[in-house]
mmCIF file of C-alpha atoms in Angstrom:
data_model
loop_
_atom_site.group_PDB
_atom_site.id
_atom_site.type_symbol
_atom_site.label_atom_id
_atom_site.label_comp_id
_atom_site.label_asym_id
_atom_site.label_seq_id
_atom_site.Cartn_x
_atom_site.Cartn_y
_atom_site.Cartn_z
ATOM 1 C CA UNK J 1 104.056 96.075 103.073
ATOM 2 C CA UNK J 2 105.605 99.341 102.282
ATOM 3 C CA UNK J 3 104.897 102.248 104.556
ATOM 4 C CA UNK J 4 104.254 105.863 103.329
ATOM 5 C CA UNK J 5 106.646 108.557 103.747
ATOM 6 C CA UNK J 6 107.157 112.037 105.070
ATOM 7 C CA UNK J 7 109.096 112.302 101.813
ATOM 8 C CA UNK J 8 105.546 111.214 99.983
ATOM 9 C CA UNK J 9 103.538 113.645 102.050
ATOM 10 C CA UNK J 10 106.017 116.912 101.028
ATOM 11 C CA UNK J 11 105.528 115.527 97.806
ATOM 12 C CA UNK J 12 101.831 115.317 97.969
ATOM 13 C CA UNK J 13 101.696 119.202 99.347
ATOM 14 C CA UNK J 14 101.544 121.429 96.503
ATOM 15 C CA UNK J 15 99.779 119.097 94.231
ATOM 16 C CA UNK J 16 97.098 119.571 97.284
ATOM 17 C CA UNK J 17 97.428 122.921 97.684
ATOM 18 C CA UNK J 18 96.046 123.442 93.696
ATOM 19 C CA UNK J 19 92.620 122.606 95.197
ATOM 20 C CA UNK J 20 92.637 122.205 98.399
ATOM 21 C CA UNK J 21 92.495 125.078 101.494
ATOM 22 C CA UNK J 22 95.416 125.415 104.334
ATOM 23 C CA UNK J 23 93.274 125.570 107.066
ATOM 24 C CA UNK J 24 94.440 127.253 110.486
ATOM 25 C CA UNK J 25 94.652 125.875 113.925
ATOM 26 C CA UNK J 26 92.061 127.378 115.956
ATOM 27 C CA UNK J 27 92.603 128.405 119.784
ATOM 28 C CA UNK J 28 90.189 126.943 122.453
ATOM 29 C CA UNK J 29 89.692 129.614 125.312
ATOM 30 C CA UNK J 30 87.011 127.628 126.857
ATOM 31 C CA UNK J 31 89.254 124.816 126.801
ATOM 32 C CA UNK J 32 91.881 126.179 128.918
ATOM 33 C CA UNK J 33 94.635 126.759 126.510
ATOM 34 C CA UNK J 34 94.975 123.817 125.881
ATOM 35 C CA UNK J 35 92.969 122.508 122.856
ATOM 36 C CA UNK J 36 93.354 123.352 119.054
ATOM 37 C CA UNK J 37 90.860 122.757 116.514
ATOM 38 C CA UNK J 38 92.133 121.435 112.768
ATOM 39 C CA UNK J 39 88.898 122.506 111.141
ATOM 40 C CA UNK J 40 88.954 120.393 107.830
ATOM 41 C CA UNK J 41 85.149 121.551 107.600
ATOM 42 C CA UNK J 42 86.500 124.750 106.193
ATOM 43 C CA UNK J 43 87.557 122.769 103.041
ATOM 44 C CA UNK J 44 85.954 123.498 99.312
ATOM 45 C CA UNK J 45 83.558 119.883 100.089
ATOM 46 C CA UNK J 46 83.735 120.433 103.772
ATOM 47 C CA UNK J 47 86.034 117.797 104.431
ATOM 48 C CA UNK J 48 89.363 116.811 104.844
ATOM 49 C CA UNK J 49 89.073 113.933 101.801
ATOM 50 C CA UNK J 50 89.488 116.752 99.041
ATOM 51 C CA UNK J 51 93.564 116.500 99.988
ATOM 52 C CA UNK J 52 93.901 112.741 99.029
ATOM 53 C CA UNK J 53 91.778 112.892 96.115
ATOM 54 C CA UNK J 54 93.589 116.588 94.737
ATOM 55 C CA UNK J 55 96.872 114.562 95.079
ATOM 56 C CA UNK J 56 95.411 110.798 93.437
ATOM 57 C CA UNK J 57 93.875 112.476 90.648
ATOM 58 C CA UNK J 58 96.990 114.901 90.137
ATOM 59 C CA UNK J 59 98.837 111.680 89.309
ATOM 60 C CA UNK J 60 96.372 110.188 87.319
ATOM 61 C CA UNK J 61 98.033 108.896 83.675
ATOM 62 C CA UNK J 62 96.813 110.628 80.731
ATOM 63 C CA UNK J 63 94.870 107.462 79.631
ATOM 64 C CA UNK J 64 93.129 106.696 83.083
ATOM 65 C CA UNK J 65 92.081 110.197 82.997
ATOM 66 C CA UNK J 66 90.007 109.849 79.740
ATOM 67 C CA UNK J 67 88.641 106.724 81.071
ATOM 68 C CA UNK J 68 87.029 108.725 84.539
ATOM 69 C CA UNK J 69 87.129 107.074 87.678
ATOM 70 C CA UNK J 70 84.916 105.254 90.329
ATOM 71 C CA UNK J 71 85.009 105.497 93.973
ATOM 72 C CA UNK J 72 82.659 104.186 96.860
ATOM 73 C CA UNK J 73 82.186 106.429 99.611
ATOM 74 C CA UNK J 74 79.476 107.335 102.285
ATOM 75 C CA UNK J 75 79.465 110.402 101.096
ATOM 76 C CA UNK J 76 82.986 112.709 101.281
ATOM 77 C CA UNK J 77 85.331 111.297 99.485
ATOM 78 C CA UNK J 78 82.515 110.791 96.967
ATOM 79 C CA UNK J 79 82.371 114.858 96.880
ATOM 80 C CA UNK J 80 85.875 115.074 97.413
ATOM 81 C CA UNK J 81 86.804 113.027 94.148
ATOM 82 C CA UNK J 82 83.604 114.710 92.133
ATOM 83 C CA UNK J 83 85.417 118.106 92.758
ATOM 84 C CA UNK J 84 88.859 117.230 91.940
ATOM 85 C CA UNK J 85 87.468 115.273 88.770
ATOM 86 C CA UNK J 86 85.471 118.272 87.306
ATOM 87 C CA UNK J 87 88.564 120.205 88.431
ATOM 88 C CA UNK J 88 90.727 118.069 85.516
ATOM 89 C CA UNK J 89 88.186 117.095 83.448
ATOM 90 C CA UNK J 90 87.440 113.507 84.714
ATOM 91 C CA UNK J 91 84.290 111.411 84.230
ATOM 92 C CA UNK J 92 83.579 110.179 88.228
ATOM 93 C CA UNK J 93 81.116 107.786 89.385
ATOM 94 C CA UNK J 94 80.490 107.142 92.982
ATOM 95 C CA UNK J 95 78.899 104.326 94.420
ATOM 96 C CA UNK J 96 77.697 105.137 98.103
ATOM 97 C CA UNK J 97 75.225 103.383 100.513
ATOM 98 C CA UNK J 98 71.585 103.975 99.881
ATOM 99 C CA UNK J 99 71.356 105.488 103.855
ATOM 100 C CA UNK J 100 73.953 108.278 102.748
ATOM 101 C CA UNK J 101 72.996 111.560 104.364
ATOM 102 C CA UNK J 102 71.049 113.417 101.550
ATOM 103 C CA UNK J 103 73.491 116.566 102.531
ATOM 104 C CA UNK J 104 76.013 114.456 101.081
ATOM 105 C CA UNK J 105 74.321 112.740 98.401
ATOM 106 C CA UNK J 106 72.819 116.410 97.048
ATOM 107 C CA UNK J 107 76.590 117.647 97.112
ATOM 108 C CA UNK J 108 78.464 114.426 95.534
ATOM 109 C CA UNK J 109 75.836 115.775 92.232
ATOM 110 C CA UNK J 110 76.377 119.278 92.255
ATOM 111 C CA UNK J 111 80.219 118.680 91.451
ATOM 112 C CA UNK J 112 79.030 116.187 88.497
ATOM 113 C CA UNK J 113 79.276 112.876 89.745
ATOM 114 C CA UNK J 114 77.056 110.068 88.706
ATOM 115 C CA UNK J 115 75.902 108.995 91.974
ATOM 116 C CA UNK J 116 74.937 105.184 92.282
ATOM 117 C CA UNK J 117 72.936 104.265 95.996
ATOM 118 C CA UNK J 118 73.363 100.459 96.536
ATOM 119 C CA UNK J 119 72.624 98.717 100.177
ATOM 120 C CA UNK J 120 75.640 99.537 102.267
ATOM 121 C CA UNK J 121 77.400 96.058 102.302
ATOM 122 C CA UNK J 122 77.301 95.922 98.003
ATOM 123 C CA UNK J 123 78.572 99.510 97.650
ATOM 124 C CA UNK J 124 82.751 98.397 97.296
ATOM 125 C CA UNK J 125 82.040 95.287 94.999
ATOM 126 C CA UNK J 126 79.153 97.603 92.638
ATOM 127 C CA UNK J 127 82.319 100.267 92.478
ATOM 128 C CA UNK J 128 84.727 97.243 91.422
ATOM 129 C CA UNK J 129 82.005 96.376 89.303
ATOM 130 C CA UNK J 130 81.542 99.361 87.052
ATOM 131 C CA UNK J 131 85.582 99.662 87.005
ATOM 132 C CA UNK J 132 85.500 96.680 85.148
ATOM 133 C CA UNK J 133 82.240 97.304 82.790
ATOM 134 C CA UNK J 134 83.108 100.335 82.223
ATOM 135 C CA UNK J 135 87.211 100.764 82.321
ATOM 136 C CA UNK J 136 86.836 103.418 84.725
ATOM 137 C CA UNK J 137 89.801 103.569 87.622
ATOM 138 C CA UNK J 138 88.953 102.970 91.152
ATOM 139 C CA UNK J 139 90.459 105.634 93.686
ATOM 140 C CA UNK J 140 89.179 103.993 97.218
ATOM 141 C CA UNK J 141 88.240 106.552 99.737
ATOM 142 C CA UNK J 142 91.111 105.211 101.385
ATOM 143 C CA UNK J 143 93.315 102.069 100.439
ATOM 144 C CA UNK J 144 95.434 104.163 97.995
ATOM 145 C CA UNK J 145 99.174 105.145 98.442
ATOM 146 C CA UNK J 146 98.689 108.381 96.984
ATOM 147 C CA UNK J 147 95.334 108.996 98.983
ATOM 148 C CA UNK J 148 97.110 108.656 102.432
ATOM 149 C CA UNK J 149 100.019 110.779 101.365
ATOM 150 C CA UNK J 150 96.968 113.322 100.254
ATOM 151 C CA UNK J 151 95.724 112.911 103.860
ATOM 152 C CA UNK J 152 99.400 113.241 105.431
ATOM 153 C CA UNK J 153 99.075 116.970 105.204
ATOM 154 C CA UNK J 154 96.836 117.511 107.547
ATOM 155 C CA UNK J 155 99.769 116.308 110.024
ATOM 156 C CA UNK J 156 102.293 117.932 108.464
ATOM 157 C CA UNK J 157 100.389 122.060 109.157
ATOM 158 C CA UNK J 158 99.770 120.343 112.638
ATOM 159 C CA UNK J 159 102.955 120.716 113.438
ATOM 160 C CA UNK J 160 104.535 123.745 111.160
ATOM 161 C CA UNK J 161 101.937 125.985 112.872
ATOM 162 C CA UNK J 162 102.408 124.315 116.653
ATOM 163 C CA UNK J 163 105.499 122.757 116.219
ATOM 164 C CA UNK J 164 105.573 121.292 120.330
ATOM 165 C CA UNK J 165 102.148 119.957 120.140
ATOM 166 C CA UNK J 166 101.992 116.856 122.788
ATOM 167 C CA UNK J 167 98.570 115.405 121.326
ATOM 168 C CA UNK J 168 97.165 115.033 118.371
ATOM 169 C CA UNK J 169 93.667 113.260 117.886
ATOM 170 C CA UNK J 170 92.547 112.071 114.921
ATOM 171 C CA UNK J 171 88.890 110.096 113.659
ATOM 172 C CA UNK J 172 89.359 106.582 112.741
ATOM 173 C CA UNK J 173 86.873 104.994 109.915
ATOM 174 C CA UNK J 174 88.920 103.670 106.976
ATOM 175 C CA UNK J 175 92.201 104.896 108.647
ATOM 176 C CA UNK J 176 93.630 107.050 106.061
ATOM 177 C CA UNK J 177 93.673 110.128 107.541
ATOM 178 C CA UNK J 178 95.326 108.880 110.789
ATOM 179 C CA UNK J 179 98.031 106.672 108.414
ATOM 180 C CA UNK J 180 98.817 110.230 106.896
ATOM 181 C CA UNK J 181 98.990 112.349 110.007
ATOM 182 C CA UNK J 182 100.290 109.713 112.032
ATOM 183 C CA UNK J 183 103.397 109.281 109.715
ATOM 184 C CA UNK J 184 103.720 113.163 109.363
ATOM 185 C CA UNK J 185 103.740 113.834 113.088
ATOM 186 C CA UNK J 186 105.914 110.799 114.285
ATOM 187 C CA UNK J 187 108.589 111.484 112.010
ATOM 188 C CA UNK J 188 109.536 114.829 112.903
ATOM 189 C CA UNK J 189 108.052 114.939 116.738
ATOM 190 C CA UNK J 190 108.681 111.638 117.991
ATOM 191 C CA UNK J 191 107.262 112.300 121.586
ATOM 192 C CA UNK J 192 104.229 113.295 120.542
ATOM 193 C CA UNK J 193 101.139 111.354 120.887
ATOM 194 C CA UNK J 194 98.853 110.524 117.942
ATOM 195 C CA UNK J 195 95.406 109.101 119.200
ATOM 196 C CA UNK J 196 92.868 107.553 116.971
ATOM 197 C CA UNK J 197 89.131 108.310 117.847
ATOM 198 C CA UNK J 198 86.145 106.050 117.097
ATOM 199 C CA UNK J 199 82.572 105.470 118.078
ATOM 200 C CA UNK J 200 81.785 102.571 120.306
ATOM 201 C CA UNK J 201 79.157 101.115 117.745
ATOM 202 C CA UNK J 202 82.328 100.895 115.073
ATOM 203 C CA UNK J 203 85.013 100.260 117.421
ATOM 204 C CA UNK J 204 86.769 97.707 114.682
ATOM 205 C CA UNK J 205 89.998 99.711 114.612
ATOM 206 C CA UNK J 206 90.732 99.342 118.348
ATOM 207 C CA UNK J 207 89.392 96.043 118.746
ATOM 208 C CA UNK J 208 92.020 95.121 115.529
ATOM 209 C CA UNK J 209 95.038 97.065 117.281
ATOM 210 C CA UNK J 210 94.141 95.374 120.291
ATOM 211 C CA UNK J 211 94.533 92.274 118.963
ATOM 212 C CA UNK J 212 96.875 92.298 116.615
ATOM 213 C CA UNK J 213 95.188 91.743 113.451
ATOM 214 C CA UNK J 214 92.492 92.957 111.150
ATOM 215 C CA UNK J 215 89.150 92.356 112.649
ATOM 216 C CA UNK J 216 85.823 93.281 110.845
ATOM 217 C CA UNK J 217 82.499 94.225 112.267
ATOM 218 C CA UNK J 218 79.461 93.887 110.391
ATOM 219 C CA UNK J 219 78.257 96.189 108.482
ATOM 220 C CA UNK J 220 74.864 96.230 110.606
ATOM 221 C CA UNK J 221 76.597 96.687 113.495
ATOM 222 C CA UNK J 222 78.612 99.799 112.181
ATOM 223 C CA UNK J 223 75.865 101.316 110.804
ATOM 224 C CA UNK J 224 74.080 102.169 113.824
ATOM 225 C CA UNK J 225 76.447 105.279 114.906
ATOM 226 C CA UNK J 226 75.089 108.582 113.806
ATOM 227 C CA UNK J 227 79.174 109.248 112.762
ATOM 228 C CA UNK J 228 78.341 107.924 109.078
ATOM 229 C CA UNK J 229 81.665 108.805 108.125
ATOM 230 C CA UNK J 230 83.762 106.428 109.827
ATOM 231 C CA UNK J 231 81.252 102.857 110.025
ATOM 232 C CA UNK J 232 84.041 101.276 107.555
ATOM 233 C CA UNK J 233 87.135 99.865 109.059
ATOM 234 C CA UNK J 234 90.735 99.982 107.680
ATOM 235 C CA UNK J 235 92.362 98.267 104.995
ATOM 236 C CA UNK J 236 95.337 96.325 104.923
ATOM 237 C CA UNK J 237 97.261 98.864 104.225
ATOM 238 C CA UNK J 238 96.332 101.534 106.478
ATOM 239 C CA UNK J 239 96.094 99.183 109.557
ATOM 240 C CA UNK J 240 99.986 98.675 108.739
ATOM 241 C CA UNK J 241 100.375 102.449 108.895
ATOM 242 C CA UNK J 242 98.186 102.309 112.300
ATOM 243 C CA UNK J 243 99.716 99.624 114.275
ATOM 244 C CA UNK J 244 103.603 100.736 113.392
ATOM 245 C CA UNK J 245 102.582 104.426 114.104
ATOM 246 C CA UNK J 246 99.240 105.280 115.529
ATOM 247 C CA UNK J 247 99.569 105.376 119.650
ATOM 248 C CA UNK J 248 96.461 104.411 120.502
ATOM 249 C CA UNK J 249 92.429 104.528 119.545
ATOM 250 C CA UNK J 250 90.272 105.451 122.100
ATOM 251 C CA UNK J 251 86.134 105.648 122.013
ATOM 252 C CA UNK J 252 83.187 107.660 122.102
ATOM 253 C CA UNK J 253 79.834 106.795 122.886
ATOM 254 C CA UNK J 254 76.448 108.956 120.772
ATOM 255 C CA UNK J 255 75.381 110.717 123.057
ATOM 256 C CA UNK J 256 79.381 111.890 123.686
ATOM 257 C CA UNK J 257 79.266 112.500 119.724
ATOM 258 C CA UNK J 258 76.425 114.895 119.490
ATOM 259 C CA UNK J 259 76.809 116.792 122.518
ATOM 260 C CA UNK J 260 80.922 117.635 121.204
ATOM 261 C CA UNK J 261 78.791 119.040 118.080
ATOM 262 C CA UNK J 262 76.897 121.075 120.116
ATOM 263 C CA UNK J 263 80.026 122.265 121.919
ATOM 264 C CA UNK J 264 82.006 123.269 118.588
ATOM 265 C CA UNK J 265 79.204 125.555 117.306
ATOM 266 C CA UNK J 266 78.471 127.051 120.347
ATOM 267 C CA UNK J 267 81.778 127.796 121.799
ATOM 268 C CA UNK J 268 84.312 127.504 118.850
ATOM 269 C CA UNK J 269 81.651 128.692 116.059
ATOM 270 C CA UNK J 270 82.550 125.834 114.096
ATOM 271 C CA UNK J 271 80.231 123.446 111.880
ATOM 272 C CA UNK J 272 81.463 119.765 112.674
ATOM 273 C CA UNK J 273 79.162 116.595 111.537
ATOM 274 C CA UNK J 274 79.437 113.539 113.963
ATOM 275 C CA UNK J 275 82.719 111.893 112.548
ATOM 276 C CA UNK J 276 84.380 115.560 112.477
ATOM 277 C CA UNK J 277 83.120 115.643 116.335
ATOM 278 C CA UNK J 278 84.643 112.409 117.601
ATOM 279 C CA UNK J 279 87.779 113.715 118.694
ATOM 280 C CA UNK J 280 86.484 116.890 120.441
ATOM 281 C CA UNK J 281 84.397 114.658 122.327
ATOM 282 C CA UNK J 282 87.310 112.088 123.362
ATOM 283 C CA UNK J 283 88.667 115.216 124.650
ATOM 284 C CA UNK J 284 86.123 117.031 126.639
ATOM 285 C CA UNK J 285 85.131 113.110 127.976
ATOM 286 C CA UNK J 286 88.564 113.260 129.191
ATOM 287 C CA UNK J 287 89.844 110.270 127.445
ATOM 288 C CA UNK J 288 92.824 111.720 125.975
ATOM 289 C CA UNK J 289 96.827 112.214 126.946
ATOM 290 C CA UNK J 290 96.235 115.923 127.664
ATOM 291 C CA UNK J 291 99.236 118.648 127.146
ATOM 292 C CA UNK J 292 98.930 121.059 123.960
ATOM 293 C CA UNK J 293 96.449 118.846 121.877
ATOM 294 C CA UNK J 294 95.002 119.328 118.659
ATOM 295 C CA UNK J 295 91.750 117.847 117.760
ATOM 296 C CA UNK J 296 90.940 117.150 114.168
ATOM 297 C CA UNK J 297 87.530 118.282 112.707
ATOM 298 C CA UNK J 298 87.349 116.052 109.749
ATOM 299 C CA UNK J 299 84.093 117.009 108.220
ATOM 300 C CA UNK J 300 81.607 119.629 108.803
ATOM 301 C CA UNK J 301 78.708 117.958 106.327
ATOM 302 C CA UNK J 302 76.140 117.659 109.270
ATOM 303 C CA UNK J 303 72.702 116.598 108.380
ATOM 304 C CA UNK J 304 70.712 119.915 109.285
ATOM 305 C CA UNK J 305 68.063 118.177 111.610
ATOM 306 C CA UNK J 306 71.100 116.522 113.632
ATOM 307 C CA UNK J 307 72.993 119.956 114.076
ATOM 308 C CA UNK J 308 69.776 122.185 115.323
ATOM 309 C CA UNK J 309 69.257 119.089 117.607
ATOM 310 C CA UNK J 310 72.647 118.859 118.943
ATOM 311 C CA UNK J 311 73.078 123.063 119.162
ATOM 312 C CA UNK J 312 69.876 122.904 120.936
ATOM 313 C CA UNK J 313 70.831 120.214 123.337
ATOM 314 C CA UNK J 314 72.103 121.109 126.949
ATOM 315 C CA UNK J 315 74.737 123.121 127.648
ATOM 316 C CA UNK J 316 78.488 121.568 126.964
ATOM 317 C CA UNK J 317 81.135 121.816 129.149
ATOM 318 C CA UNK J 318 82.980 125.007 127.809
ATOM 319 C CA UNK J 319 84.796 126.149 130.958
ATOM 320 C CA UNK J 320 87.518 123.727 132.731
ATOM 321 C CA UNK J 321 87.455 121.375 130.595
ATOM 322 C CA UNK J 322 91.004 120.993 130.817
ATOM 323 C CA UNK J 323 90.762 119.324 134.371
ATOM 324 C CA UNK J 324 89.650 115.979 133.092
ATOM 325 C CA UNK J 325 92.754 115.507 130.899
ATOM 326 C CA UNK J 326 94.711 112.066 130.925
ATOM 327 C CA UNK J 327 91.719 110.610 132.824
ATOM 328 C CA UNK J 328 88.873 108.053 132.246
ATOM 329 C CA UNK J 329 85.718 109.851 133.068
ATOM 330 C CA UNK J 330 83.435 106.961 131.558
ATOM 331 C CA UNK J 331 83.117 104.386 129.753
ATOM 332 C CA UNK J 332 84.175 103.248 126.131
ATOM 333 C CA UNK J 333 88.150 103.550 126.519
ATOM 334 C CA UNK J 334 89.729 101.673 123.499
ATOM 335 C CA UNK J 335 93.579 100.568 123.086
ATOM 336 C CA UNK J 336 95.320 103.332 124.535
#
């Protein structure tokens, strides 16, 4: 199976760029000096997914474009694609579980998508569904060459704006985001470390680098972490991108999750759903390689009851956090 590229990720830059924002890399004080944020949440739909569908849709044929296309998504790739489509003029249709977060749901319609709910296990074979009744062309949240590369710039301004960065961690659902940054950060800094970051309820990444080979959890298992973005598991293709490049996947238990969202608002002032939080926890639980790290904030679309709850929780850890790095300080380690 073919690999992506860095040469596919340079390529993918400035058709991102057309609709997507270069976000910075935010210092962490409280963290030492040692932790910077990526905050995706600062994109036009909040997450990171607006760079893979900006670059799938920019290569779009002429005659796909008239036809629209049809995704299935839990909720931000669905807005992600809905923007980029009304950005070129494309009919879009996503399909997305029926327990999306209404946040999301309420958004994927505002940027003129025709929004479909189906039970979360029909929600891939409805989209393939309505490709076919319709003519429409799937672009899958993340089982798309073109999506990855999309995705691969996030890596990429990792490293042109902290260019000896020793870890960088990374949320693990469908895997395209860590197939993109992993391949932009191991090509050009080899020694660095790329982690992957999951929930322990939807652990199916590490359990599949663990053992070699794809392994899927069911969808009722999955769907019981409050990180709705990441309850799918990779494809294929990006588990070939993972086990050649990713260094590891390591876990994160709820109560981990939603105290790290707590911790972003309070002491870095940023806006971080549970799947953007995953890897700030791994790193404040101490589960992480430690040196100059950058943690990835994937998403900001936080259901509005879950972020006054987690704000209002107890006090994170914002002061020596630092100490715990390279450590196991709990529970839930995955395959690093």
């Amino acid at each position: 199976m073919e690999l992506i590229s860095t040469a596919d990720i340079d390529a993918a830059a400035p058709r991102v760029a057309e609709l997507a924002v270069r976000t910075p890399l935010l210092p962490c004080p409280w963290a030492r000096g040692r932790l910077w944020l990526k905050p995706e949440n600062l994109q036009p739909v909040g997450a990171f997914k607006v760079r893979g569908a900006a670059n799938a849709l920019a290569l779009l044929p002429e005659e796909a474009r008239r036809a629209g296309v049809v995704t299935h998504s839990s909720g931000n790739h669905g807005q992600a694609l809905a923007y980029a489509a009304r950005a070129h003029g494309v009919r879009c249709v996503v399909v997305c579980p029926d327990n999306a977060p209404a946040v999301k749901v309420a958004a994927m319609r505002s940027f003129g998508a025709e929004v479909v709910p189906v039970p979360p296990a029909e929600r891939a074979r409805r989209a393939a569904a309505i490709a076919a009744e319709r003519g429409m062309t799937p672009v899958p949240p993340f089982d798309h060459r073109d999506v990855i590369a999309g995705q691969g710039t996030v890596g990429a301004e990792i490293l042109a704006d902290l260019p000896d960065v020793d870890t960088v961690l990374v949320p693990v659902g469908g895997g395209g985001l860590a197939a993109g940054v992993a391949t932009a950060v191991k090509a050009r800094r080899p020694g660095a470390a790329v982690v992957g970051v999951e929930p322990e309820l939807a652990a199916d990444a590490a359990e599949s680098l663990a053992k070699g080979r794809l392994v899927a959890w069911p969808t009722e298992q999955t769907q019981k972490t409050v990180a709705d973005g990441v309850r799918v598991g990779p494809s294929a293709l990006t588990f070939a991108h993972l086990r050649e490049r990713l260094d590891g996947i390591v876990t994160v238990g709820e109560e981990e999750i939603v105290a790290a969202m707590g911790v972003l608002a309070r002491a870095a002032r940023v806006v971080a759903e549970p799947s953007g939080a995953i890897t700030t926890a791994a790193y404040l639980a101490g589960r992480t390689p430690g040196g100059r790290t950058v943690a990835v904030v994937s998403g900001g679309n936080a259901a509005p009851d879950l972020l006054a709850r987690a704000v209002a929780g107890e006090e994170g850890r914002t002061e020596g956090v630092g100490e715990a790095e390279g450590t196991d300080t709990g529970s839930g380690n995955g395959s690093l």
